[in-house]
Tab-separated table of C-alpha atoms in Angstrom:
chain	number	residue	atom	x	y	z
A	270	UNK	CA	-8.493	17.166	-16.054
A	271	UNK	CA	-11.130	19.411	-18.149
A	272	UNK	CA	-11.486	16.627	-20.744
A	273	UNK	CA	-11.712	13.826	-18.447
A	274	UNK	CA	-14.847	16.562	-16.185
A	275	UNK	CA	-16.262	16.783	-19.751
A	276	UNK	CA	-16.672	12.933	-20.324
A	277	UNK	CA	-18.031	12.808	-16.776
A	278	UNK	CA	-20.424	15.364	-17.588
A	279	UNK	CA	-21.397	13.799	-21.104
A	280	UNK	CA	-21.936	10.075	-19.759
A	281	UNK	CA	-23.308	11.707	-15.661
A	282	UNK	CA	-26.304	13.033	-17.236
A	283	UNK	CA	-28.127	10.682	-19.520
A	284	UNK	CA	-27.031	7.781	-16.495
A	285	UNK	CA	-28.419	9.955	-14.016
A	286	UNK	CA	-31.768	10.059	-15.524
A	287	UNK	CA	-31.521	6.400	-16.173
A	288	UNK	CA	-31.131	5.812	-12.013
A	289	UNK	CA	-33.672	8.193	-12.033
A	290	UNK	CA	-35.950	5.886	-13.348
A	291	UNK	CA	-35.473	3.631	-11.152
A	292	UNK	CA	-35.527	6.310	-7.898
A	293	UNK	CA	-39.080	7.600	-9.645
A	294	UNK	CA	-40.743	4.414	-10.159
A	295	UNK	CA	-39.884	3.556	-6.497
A	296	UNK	CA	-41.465	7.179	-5.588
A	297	UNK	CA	-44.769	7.084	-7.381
A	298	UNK	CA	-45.634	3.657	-5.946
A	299	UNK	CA	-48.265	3.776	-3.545
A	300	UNK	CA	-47.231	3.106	-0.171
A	301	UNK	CA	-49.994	0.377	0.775
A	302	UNK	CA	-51.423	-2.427	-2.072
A	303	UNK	CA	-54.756	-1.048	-1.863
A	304	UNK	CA	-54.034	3.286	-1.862
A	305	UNK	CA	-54.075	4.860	-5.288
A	306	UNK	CA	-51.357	6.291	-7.243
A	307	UNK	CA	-51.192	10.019	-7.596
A	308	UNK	CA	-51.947	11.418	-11.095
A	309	UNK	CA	-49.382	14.094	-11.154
A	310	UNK	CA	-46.548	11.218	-11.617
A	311	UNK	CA	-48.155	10.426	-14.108
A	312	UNK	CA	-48.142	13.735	-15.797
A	313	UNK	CA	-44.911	14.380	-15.046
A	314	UNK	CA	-43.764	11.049	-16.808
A	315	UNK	CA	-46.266	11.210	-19.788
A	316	UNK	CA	-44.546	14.524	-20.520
A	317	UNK	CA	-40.898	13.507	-19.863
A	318	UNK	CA	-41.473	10.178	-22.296
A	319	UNK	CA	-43.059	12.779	-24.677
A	320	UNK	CA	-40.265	14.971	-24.892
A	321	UNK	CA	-37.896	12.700	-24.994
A	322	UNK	CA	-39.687	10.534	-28.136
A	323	UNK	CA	-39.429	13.529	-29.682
A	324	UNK	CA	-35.938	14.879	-29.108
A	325	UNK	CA	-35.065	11.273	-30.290
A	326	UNK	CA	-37.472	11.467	-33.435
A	327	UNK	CA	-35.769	15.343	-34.072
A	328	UNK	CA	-32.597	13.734	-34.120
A	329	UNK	CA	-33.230	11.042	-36.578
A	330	UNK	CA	-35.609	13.138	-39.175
A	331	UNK	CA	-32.286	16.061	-38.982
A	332	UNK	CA	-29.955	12.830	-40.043
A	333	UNK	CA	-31.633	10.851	-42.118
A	334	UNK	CA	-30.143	12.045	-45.585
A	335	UNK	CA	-27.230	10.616	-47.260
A	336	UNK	CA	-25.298	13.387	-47.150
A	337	UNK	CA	-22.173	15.138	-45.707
A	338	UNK	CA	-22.550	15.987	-41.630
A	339	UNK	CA	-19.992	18.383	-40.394
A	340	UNK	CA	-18.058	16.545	-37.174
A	341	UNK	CA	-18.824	18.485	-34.370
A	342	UNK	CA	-22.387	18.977	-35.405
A	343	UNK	CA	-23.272	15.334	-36.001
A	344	UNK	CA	-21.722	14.734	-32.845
A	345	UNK	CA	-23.724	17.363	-30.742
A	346	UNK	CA	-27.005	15.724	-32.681
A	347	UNK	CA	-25.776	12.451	-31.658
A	348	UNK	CA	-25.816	12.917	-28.549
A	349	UNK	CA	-28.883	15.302	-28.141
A	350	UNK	CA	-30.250	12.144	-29.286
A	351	UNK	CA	-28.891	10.031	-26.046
A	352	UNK	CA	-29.801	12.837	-23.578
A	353	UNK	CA	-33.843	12.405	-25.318
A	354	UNK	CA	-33.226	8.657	-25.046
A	355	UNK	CA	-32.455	8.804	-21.402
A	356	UNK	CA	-35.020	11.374	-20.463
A	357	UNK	CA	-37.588	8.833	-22.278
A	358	UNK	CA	-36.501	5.979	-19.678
A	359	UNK	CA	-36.466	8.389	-17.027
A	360	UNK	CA	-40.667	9.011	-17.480
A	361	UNK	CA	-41.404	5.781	-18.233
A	362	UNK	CA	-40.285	5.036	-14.324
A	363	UNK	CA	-44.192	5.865	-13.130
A	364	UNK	CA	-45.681	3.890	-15.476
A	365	UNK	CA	-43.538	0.750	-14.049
A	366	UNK	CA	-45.220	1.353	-10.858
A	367	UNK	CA	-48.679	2.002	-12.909
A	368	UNK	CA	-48.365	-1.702	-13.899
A	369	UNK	CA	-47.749	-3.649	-11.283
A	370	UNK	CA	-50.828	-1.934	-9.691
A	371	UNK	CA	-53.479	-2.136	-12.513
A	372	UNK	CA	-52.446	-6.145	-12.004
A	373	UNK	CA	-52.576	-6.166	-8.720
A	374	UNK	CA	-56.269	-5.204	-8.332
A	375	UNK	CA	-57.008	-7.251	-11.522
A	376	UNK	CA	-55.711	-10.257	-10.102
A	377	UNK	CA	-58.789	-12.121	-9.895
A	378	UNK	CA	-59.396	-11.557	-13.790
A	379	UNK	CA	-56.163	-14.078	-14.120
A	380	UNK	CA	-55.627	-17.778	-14.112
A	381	UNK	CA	-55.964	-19.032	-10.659
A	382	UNK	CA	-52.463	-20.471	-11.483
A	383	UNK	CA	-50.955	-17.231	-11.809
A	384	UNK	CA	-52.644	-15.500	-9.165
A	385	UNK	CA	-49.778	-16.093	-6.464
A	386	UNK	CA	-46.980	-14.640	-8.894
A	387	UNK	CA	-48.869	-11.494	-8.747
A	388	UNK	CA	-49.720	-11.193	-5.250
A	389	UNK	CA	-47.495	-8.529	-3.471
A	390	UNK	CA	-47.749	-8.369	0.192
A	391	UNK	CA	-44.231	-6.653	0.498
A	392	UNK	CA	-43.255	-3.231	0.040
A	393	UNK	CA	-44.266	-1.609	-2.987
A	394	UNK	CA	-41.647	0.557	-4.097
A	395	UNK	CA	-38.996	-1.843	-3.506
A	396	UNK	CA	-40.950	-3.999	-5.752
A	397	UNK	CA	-41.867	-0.780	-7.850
A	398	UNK	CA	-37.468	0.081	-8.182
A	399	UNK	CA	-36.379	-3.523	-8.906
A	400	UNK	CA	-38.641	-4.013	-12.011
A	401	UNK	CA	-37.890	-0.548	-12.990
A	402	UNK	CA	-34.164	-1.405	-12.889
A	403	UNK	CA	-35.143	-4.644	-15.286
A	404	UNK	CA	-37.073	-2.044	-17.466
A	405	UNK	CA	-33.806	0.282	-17.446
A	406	UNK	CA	-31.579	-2.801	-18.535
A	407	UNK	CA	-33.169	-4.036	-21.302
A	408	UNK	CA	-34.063	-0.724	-22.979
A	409	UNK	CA	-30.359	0.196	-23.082
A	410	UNK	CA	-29.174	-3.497	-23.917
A	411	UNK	CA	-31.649	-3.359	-26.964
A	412	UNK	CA	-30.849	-0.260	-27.969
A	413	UNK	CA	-27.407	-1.153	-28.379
A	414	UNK	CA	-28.289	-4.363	-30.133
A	415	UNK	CA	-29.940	-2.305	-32.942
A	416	UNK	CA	-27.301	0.572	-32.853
A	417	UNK	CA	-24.392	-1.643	-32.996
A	418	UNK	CA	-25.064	-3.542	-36.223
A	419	UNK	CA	-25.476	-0.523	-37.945
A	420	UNK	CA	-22.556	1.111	-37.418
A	421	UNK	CA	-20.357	-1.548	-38.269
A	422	UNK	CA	-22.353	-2.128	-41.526
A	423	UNK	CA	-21.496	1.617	-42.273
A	424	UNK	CA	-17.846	1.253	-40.946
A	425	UNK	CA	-17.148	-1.831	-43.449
A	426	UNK	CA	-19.204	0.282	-46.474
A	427	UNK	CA	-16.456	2.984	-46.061
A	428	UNK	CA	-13.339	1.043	-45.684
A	429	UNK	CA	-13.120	-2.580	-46.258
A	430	UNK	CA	-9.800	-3.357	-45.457
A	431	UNK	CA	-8.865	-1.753	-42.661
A	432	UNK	CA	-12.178	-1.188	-40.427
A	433	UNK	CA	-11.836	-2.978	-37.003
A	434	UNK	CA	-15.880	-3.131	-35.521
A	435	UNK	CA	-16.153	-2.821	-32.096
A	436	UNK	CA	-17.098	-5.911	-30.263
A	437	UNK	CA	-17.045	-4.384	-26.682
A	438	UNK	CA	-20.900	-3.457	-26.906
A	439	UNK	CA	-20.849	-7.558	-25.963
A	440	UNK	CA	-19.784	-6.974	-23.059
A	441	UNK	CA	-21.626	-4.047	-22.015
A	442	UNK	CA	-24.959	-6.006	-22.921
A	443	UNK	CA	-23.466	-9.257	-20.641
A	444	UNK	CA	-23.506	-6.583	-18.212
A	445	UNK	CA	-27.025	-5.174	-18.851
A	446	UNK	CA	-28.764	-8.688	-18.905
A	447	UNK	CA	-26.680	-9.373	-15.280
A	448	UNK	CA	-28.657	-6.212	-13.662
A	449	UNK	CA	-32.014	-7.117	-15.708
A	450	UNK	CA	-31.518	-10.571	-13.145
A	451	UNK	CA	-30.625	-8.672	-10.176
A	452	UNK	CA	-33.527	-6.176	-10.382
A	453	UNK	CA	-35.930	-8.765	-11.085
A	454	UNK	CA	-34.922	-10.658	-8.045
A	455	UNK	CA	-34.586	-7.666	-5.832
A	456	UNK	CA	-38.063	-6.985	-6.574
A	457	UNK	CA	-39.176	-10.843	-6.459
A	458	UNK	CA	-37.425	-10.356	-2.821
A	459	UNK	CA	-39.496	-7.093	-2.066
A	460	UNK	CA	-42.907	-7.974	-3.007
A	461	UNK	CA	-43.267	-10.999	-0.692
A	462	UNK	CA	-42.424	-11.854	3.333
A	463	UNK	CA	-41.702	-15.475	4.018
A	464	UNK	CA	-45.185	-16.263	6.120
A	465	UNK	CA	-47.672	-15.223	3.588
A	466	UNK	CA	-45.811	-16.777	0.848
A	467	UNK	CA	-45.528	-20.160	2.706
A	468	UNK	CA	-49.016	-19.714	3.225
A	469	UNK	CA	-50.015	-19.446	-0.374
A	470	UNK	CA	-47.389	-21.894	-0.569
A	471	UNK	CA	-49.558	-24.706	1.261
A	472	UNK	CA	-46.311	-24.755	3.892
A	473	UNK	CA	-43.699	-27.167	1.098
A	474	UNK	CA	-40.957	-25.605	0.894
A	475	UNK	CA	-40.816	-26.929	-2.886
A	476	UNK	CA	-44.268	-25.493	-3.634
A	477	UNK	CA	-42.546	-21.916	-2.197
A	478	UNK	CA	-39.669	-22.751	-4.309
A	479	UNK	CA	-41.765	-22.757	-7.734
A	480	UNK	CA	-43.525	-19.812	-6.148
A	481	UNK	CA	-40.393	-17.878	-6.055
A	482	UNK	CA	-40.323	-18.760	-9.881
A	483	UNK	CA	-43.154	-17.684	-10.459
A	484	UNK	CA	-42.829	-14.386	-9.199
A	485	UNK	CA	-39.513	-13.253	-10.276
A	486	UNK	CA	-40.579	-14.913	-13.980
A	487	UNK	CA	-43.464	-12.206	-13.322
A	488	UNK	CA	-41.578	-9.260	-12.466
A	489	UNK	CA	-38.708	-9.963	-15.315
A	490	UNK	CA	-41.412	-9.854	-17.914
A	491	UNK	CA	-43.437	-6.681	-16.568
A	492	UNK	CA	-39.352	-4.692	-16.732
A	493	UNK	CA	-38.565	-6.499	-19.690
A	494	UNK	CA	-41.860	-5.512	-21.994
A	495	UNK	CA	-41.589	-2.113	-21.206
A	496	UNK	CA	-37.812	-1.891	-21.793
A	497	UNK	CA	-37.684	-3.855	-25.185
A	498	UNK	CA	-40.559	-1.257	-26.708
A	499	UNK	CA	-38.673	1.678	-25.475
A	500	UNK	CA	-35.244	0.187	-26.466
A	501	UNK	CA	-36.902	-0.382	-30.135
A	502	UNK	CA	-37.498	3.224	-30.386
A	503	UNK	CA	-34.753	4.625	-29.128
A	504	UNK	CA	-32.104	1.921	-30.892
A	505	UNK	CA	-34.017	2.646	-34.577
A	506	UNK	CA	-34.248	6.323	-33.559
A	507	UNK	CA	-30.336	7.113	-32.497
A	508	UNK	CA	-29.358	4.456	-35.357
A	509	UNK	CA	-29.659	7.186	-38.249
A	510	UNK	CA	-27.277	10.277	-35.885
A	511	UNK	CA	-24.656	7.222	-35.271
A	512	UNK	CA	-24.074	6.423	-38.476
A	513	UNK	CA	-23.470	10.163	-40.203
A	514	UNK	CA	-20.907	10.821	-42.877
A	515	UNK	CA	-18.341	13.003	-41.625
A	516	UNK	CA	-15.578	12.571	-43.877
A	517	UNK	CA	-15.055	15.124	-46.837
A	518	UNK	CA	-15.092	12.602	-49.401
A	519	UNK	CA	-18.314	12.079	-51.556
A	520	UNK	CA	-20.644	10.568	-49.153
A	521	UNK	CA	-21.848	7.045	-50.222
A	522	UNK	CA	-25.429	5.910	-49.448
A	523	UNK	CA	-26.118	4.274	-46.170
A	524	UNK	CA	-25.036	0.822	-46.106
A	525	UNK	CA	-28.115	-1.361	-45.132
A	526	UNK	CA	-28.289	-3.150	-42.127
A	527	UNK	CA	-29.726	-5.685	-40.292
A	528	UNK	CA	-31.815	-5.111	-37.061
A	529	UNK	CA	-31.403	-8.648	-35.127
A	530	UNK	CA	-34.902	-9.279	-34.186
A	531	UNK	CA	-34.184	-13.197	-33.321
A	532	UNK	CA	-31.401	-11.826	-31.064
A	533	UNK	CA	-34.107	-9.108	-29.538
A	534	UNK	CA	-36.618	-12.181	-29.307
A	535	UNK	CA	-34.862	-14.183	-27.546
A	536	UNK	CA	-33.395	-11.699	-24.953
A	537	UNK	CA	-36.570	-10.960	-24.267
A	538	UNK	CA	-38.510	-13.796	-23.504
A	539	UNK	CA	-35.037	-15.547	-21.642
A	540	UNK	CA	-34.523	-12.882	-19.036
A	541	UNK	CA	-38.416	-14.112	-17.807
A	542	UNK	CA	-36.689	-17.879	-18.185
A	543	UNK	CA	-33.593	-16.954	-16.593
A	544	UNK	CA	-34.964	-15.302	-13.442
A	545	UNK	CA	-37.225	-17.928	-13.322
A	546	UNK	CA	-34.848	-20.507	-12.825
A	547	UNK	CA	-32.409	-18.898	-10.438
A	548	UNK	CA	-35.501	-17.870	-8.109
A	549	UNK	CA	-36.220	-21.691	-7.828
A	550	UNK	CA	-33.161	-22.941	-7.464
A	551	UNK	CA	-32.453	-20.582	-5.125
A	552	UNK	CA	-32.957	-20.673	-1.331
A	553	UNK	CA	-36.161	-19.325	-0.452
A	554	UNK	CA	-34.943	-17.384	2.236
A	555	UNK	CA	-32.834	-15.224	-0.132
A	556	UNK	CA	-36.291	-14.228	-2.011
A	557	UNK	CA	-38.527	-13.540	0.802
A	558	UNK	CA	-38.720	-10.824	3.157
A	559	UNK	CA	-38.278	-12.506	7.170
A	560	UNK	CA	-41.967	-12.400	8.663
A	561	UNK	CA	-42.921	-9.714	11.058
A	562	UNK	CA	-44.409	-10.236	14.271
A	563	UNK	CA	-48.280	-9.116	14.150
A	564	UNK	CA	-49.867	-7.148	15.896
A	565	UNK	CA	-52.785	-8.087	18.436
A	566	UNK	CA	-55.624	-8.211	16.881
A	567	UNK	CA	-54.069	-8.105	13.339
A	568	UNK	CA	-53.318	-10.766	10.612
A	569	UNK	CA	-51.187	-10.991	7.723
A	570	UNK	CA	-52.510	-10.094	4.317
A	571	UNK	CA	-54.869	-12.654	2.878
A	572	UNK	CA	-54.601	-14.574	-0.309
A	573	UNK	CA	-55.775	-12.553	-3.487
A	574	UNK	CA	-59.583	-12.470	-3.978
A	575	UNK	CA	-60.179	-13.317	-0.275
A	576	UNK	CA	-60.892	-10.770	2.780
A	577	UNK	CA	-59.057	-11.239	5.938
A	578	UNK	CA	-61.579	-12.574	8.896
A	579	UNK	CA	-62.555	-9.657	11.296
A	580	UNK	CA	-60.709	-9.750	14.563
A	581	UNK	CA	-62.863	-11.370	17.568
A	582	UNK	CA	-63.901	-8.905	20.191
């Protein structure tokens, strides 16, 4: 029971900040389009990435010699290292939200093509949360893509014959790429209601359907940028604790290793692809918010760059 509370505890933390993330990034979001975002988020999650960029870079400097690491130690380092990793993630949540508003009000400055994608007249932290989750997915499927690789090219350096590499991290990034979709789409979802969307549609439902694509291709790449440079960092920062030498033997030199960069490349500019095609093969209904009845007097937002008509007296 103690061990099994202590493996809890290990793996609660470092996920809890990562759901964090996600929880902060739907917190600092403004509640209307047009309000501004507080500053003190953004404080708070400048100095949260900051310390945890540089419990990660600790970490890697204490590790990087080729020399003996006593067990318990390199394990404690190792994962000091995760806890920095996930507090990183966890400050980079207001910054999501920071994003999708700087774009928002610099809409105009964009292709008139890509105008619609950007145009949120939903709720913004739903939006704010689903990208977030994207961001959260690929910075821990990255990092494991760079951390991986290494230790099994250390593993085979010690012991040719009988090393066994793990291939479950496969898995775990299958996994990791499914919630990438889902946040993308749940934010796709948020950040539009059916009416104004058919409006910028021009009323086809396949000109709403390429919309949808649009949009969630939009939100999948703002999640995925941010999470493939902070899944760089922490992957080549927590690859140097995760490969140690603990063994009492004369410790060998670090076996090089390649970081898969075409792997990285293409994860990153599919999961855009990916959510792009399910959102338009998709119904529309299951990406757009039902419309709400209006108020007298009121109208529904207007396209971006235009102002909404005044109400007649």
């Amino acid at each position: 029971m103690l061990s099994m509370l202590f493996y809890l505890v290990i793996a609660g933390i470092p996920l809890s900040f990562l759901c964090g993330s996600v929880g902060l990034a739907a917190v600092s979001a403004p509640v209307r389009t047009r309000d501004r975002m507080s500053a003190r988020f953004l404080i708070w999650g400048a100095a949260l990435v900051a310390t945890g960029a540089a419990a990660t870079g600790l970490t890697a400097w204490s590790t990087s010699e080729d020399m003996h690491y006593d067990d318990f130690g390199s394990a404690m380092t190792a994962l000091a290292g995760v806890y920095g990793a996930a507090l990183l993630v966890l400050g980079l949540g207001p910054f999501v939200s920071l994003l999708l508003m700087t774009l928002r009000r610099r809409v105009a400055l964009l292709p008139r093509a890509l105008r619609p994608a950007v145009h949120q007249a939903g709720a913004p932290a739903g939006t704010a949360a689903g990208v977030a989750a994207t961001m959260v997915a690929t910075a821990v499927a990255v990092a494991l893509m760079i951390i991986a690789p290494a230790v099994t090219a250390q593993g085979r350096a010690r012991d040719l014959q009988g090393y066994q590499p793990q291939t479950s991290w496969v898995y775990v990034v299958a996994l990791l790429i499914l919630l990438a979709l889902a946040g993308a789409l749940a934010a796709t979802r948020s950040a539009g209601s059916e009416r104004v969307l058919r409006r910028l549609g021009g009323g086809s439902a396949v000109a709403l359907r390429f919309l949808n694509g649009w949009r969630a291709a939009f939100r999948a790449a703002c999640g995925t940028v941010i999470g493939l440079a902070a899944g760089c960092v922490i992957g080549l920062s927590l690859a140097w604790p995760m490969t140690t030498y603990v063994d009492w033997e004369p410790a060998p030199p670090r076996a090089p290793f390649e970081t898969p960069w075409t792997a990285i490349a293409v994860l990153a500019a599919g999961l855009p692809v990916l959510a792009a095609a399910i959102a338009t093969l998709a119904p529309p209904t299951w990406l757009t918010r039902p419309a709400r009845a209006s108020r007298p007097g009121l109208s529904a937002s207007p396209e971006p760059g235009r102002v909404a008509p005044a109400p007649e007296a």
